[in-house]
Short mmCIF file of C-alpha atoms and ligand atoms in Angstrom, two decimals:
data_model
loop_
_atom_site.label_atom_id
_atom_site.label_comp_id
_atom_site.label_asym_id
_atom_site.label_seq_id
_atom_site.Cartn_x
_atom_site.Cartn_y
_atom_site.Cartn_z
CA UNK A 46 27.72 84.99 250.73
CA UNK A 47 26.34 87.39 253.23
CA UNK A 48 26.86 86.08 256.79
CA UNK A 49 25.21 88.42 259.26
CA UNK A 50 25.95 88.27 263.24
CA UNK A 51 22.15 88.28 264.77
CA UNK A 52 19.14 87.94 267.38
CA UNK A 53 15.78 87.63 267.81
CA UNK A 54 12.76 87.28 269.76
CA UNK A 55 14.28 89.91 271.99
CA UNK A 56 17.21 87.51 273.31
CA UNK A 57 20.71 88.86 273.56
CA UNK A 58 21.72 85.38 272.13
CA UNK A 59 24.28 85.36 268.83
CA UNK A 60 23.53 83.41 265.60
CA UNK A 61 25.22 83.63 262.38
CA UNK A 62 22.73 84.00 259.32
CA UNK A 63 23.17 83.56 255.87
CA UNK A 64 21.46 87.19 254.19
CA UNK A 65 19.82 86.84 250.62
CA UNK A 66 17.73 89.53 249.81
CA UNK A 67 15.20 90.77 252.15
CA UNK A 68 15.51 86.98 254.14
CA UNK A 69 17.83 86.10 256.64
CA UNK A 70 18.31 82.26 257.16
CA UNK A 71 20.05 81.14 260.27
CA UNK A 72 22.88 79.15 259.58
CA UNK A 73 22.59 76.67 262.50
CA UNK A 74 26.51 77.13 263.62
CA UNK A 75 27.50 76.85 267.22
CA UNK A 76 29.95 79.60 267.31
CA UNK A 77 30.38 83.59 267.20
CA UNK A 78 31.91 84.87 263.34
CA UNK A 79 35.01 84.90 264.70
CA UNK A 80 34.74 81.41 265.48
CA UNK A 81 33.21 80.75 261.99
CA UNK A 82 36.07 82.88 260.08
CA UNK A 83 38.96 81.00 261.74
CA UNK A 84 37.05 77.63 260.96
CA UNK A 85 35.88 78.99 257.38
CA UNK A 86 37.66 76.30 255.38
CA UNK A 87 36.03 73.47 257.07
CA UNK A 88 32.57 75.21 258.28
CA UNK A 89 31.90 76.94 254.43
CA UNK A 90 30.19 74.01 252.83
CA UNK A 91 28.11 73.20 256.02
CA UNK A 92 26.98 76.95 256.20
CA UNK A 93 26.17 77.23 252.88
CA UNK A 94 24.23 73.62 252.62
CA UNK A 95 22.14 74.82 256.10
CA UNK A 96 21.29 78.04 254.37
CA UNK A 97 20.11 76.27 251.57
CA UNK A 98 17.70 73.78 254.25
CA UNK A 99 16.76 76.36 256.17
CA UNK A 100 13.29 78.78 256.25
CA UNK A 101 14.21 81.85 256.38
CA UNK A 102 12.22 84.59 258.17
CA UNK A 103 12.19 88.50 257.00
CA UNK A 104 15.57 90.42 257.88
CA UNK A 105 13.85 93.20 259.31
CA UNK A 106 12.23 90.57 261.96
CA UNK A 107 16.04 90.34 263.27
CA UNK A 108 18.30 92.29 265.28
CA UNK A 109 21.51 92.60 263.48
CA UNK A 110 24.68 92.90 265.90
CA UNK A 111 28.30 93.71 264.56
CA UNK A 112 28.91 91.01 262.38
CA UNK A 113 32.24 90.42 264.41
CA UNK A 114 31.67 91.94 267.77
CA UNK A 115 34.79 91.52 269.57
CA UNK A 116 37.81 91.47 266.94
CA UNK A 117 41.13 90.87 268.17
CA UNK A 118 42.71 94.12 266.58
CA UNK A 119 41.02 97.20 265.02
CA UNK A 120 43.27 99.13 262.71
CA UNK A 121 42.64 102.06 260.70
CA UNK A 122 44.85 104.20 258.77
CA UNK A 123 44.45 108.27 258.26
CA UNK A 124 44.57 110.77 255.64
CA UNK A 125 44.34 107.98 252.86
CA UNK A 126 41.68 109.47 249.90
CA UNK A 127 43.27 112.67 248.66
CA UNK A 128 40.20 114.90 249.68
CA UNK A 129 40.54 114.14 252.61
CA UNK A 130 44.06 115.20 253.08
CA UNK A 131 43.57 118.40 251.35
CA UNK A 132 40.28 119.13 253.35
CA UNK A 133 42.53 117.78 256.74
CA UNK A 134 45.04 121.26 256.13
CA UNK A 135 47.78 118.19 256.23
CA UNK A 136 50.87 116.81 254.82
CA UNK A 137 50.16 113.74 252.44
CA UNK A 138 51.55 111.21 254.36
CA UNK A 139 54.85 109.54 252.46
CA UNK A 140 54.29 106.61 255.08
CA UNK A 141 51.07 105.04 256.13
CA UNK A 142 49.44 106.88 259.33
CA UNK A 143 47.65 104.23 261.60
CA UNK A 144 45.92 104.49 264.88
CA UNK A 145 43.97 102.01 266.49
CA UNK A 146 40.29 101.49 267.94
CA UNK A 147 39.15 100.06 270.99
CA UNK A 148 37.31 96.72 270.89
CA UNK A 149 34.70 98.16 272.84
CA UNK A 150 34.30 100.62 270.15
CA UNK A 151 32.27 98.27 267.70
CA UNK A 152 28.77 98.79 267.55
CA UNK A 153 25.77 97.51 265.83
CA UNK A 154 24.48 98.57 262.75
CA UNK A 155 21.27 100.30 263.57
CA UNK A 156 22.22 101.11 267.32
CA UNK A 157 22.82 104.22 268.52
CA UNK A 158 25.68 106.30 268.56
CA UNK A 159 26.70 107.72 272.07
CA UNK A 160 27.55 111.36 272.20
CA UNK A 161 29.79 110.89 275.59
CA UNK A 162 29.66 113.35 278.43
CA UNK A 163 32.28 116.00 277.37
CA UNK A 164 33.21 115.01 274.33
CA UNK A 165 30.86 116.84 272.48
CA UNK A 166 32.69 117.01 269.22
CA UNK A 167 31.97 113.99 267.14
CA UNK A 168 32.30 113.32 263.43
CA UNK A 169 31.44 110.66 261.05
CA UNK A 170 34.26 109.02 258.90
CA UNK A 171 32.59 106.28 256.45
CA UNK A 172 34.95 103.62 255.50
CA UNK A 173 35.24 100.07 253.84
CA UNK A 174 36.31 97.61 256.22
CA UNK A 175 38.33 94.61 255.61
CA UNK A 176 37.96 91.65 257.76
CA UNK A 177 41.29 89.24 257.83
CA UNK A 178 39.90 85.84 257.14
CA UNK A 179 43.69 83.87 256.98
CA UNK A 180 46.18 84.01 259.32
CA UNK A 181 49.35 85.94 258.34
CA UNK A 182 53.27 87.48 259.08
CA UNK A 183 54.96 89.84 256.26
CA UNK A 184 51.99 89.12 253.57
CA UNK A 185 53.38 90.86 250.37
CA UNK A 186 50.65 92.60 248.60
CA UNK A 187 50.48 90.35 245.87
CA UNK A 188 48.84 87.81 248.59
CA UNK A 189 47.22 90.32 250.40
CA UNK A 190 43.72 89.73 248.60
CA UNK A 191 43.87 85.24 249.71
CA UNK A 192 44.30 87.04 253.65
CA UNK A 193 41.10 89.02 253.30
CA UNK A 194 37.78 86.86 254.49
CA UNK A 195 35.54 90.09 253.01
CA UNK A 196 34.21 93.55 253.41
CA UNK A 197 31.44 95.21 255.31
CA UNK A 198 30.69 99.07 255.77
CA UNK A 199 31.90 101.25 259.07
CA UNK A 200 32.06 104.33 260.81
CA UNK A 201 35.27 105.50 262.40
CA UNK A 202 33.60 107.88 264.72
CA UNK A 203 35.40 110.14 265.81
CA UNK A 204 35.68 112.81 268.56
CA UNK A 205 37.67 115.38 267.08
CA UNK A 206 38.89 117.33 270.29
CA UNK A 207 40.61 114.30 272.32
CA UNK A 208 41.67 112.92 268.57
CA UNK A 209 44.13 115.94 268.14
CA UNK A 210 44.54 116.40 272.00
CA UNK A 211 47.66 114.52 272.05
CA UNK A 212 50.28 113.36 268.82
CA UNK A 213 48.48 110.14 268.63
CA UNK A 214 44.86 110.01 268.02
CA UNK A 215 43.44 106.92 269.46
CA UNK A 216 42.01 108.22 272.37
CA UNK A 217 39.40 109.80 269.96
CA UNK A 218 39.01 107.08 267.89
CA UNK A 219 38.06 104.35 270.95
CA UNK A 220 34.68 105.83 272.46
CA UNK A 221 32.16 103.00 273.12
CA UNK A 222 29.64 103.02 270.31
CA UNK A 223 32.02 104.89 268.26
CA UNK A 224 32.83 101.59 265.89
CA UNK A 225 29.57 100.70 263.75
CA UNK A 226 30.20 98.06 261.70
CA UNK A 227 27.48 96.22 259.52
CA UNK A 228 25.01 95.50 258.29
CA UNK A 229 26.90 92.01 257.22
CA UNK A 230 30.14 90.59 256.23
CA UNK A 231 30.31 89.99 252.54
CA UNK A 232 32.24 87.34 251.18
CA UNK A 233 35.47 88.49 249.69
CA UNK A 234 34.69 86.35 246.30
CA UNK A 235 31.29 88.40 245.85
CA UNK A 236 33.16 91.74 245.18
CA UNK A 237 36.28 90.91 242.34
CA UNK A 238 37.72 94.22 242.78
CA UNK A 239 36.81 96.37 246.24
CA UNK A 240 39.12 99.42 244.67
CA UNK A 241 35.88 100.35 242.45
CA UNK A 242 32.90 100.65 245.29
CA UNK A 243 31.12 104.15 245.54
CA UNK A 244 30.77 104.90 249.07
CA UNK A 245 28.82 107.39 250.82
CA UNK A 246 28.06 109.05 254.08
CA UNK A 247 24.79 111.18 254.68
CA UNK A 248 23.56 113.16 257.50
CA UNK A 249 19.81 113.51 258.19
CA UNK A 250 19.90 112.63 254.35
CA UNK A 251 21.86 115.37 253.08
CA UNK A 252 25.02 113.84 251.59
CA UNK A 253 28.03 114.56 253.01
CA UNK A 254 31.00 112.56 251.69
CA UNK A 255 30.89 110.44 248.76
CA UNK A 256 33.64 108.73 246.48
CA UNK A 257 34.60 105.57 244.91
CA UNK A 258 37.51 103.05 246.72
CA UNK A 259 39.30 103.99 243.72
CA UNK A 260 40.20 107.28 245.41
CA UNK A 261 42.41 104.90 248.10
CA UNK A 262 45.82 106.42 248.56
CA UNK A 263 47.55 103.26 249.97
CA UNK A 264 45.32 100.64 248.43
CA UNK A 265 44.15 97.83 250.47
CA UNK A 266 46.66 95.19 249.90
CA UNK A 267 49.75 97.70 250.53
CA UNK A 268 47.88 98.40 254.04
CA UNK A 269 47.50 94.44 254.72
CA UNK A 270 51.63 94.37 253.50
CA UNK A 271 52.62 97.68 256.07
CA UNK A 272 50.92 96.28 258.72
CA UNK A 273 51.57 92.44 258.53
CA UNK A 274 55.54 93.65 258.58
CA UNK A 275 54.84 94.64 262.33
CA UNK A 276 52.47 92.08 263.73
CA UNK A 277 50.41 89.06 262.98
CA UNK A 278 46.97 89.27 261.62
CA UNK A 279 44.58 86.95 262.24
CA UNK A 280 40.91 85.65 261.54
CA UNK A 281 38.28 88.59 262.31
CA UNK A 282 40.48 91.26 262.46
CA UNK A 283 39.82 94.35 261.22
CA UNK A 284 41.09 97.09 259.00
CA UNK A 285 39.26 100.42 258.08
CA UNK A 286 40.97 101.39 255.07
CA UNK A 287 40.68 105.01 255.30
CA UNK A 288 37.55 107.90 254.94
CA UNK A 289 37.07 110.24 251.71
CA UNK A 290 36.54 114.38 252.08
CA UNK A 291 32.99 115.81 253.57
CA UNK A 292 33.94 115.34 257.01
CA UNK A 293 32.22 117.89 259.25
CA UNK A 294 35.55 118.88 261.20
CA UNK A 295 36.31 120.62 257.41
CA UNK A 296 32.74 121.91 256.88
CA UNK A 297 32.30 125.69 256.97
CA UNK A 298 31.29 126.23 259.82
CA UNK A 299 32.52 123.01 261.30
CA UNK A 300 29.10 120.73 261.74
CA UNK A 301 29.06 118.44 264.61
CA UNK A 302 27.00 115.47 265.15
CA UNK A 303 24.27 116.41 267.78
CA UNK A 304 21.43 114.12 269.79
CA UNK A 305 18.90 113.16 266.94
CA UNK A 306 21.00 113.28 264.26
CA UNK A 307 20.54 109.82 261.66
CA UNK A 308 24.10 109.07 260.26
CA UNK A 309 23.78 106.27 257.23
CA UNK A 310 26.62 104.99 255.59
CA UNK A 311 26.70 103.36 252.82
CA UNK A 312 28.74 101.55 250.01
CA UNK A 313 27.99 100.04 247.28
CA UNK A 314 27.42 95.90 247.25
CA UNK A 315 27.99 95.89 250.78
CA UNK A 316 24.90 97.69 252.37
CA UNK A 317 23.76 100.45 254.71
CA UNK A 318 24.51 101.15 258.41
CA UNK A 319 22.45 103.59 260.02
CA UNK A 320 21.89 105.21 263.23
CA UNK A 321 20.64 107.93 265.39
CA UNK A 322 22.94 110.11 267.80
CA UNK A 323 21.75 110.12 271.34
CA UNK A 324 23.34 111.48 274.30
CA UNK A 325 25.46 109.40 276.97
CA UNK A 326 23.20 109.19 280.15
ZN1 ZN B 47 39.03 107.11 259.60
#
């Protein structure tokens, strides 16, 4: 199932659709995604059976939002495809490396992507992003996969100057806009294995990075494991799970992202983000 967080009509009101194709069908629940994934068990067959009821109207009539647009926790972990590390002039890390993003980071799928007064040097990182659908404490990574609701694409945006500023890099991680998630949550039982999903990352439509999840240094059930030992997860969090090589911080001449600039991410069964850069007023 693809569940997408949208609105129409020009309201800023939240419904949860049901995606098939090019039609979006609204799902008729009374509730945000977060609501929905904590609920899943009981709400699933209602959901589904409303999809099935229901119209439909063409996606691109819609206005998709972040499919979850205010997680309780945003994790991502570093240096975790090998091109990337080697391309990074860094250590492969023995441990996992995790910083965190602001929850006023996420960002729609199509919306624009502030270039903040300042902070002029921002780079693209695209990334698979699992959303934690079960509760969970200490989840071994043999249960790791019954924890994880599904997938969608994101962008760990980055500004690279207050990332390295300090030892800890979540200052450049957390910029508003600077968390694009989209365009949809897919179910975890529509993609079997999410360790074999090209994924991609273009600029003005020249490629930039693209690999396969199979490049995944810490794969994504070791990352649920390391970071269930510290804390709880729980429904509608989420975890990016780590950008391949082709960032522009390693390009030759270094390549920023500048006002204008169209950014589309992409992997494979999940769907495209896109957006344009545009400068903070
Ligand atoms: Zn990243």
């Amino acid at each position: 199932m693809k569940l997408a967080t949208y609105s129409d009509n020009g309201s800023d009101i939240r419904k949860i659709g049901i995606v098939q194709g090019e039609t979006l069908t609204d799902t008729g629940f009374a509730g945000t995604m977060l609501d929905l994934i904590a609920q899943w068990d009981a709400q699933s067959d209602a959901v589904a059976r409303a999809a099935g009821a229901g119209q439909g109207v063409p996606l691109s009539s819609v206005r998709l939002r972040a499919p979850v647009e205010r997680p309780g926790k945003i994790w991502a972990i570093g240096l975790n495809y090998a091109d990337h590390i080697e391309e990074s002039k860094m250590e492969a890390p023995t441990r996992q490396v995790w910083f965190t993003k602001a929850q006023t980071s996420i960002n729609g799928p199509h919306d624009p992507i502030l270039i903040a007064r300042d902070a002029p040097f921002v780079d693209y990182e695209v990334e698979l992003v699992a959303i934690i659908g079960k509760r969970g404490k200490h989840i071994p990574a043999d249960k790791a996969s019954e924890h994880v609701f599904g997938y969608c694409v994101g962008n760990d945006v980055t500004e690279r100057m207050w990332q390295h500023a300090g030892p800890q890099w979540s200052l450049g991680k957390s910029f508003d806009t600077h968390a694009p998630i989209g365009p949809w949550i897919t179910t975890a039982d529509e993609i079997p294995d999410p360790h074999a999903l090209d994924i991609s990352c273009s600029v003005n439509g020249q490629k930039r990075q693209s690999s396969n999840t199979e490049q995944l240094v810490f794969d994504i059930w070791q990352q649920i494991e390391h970071l269930s030992g510290a804390m709880t997860l729980e429904p509608g969090d989420l975890i990016f799970t780590g950008t391949p090589g082709g960032v522009g911080a390693a390009m030759d001449p270094r390549q920023f992202l500048k006002a204008g600039d169209v950014v589309r991410c992409e992997i494979e069964r999940l769907g495209a983000i896109e957006a344009i850069m545009a400068a903070e007023a």
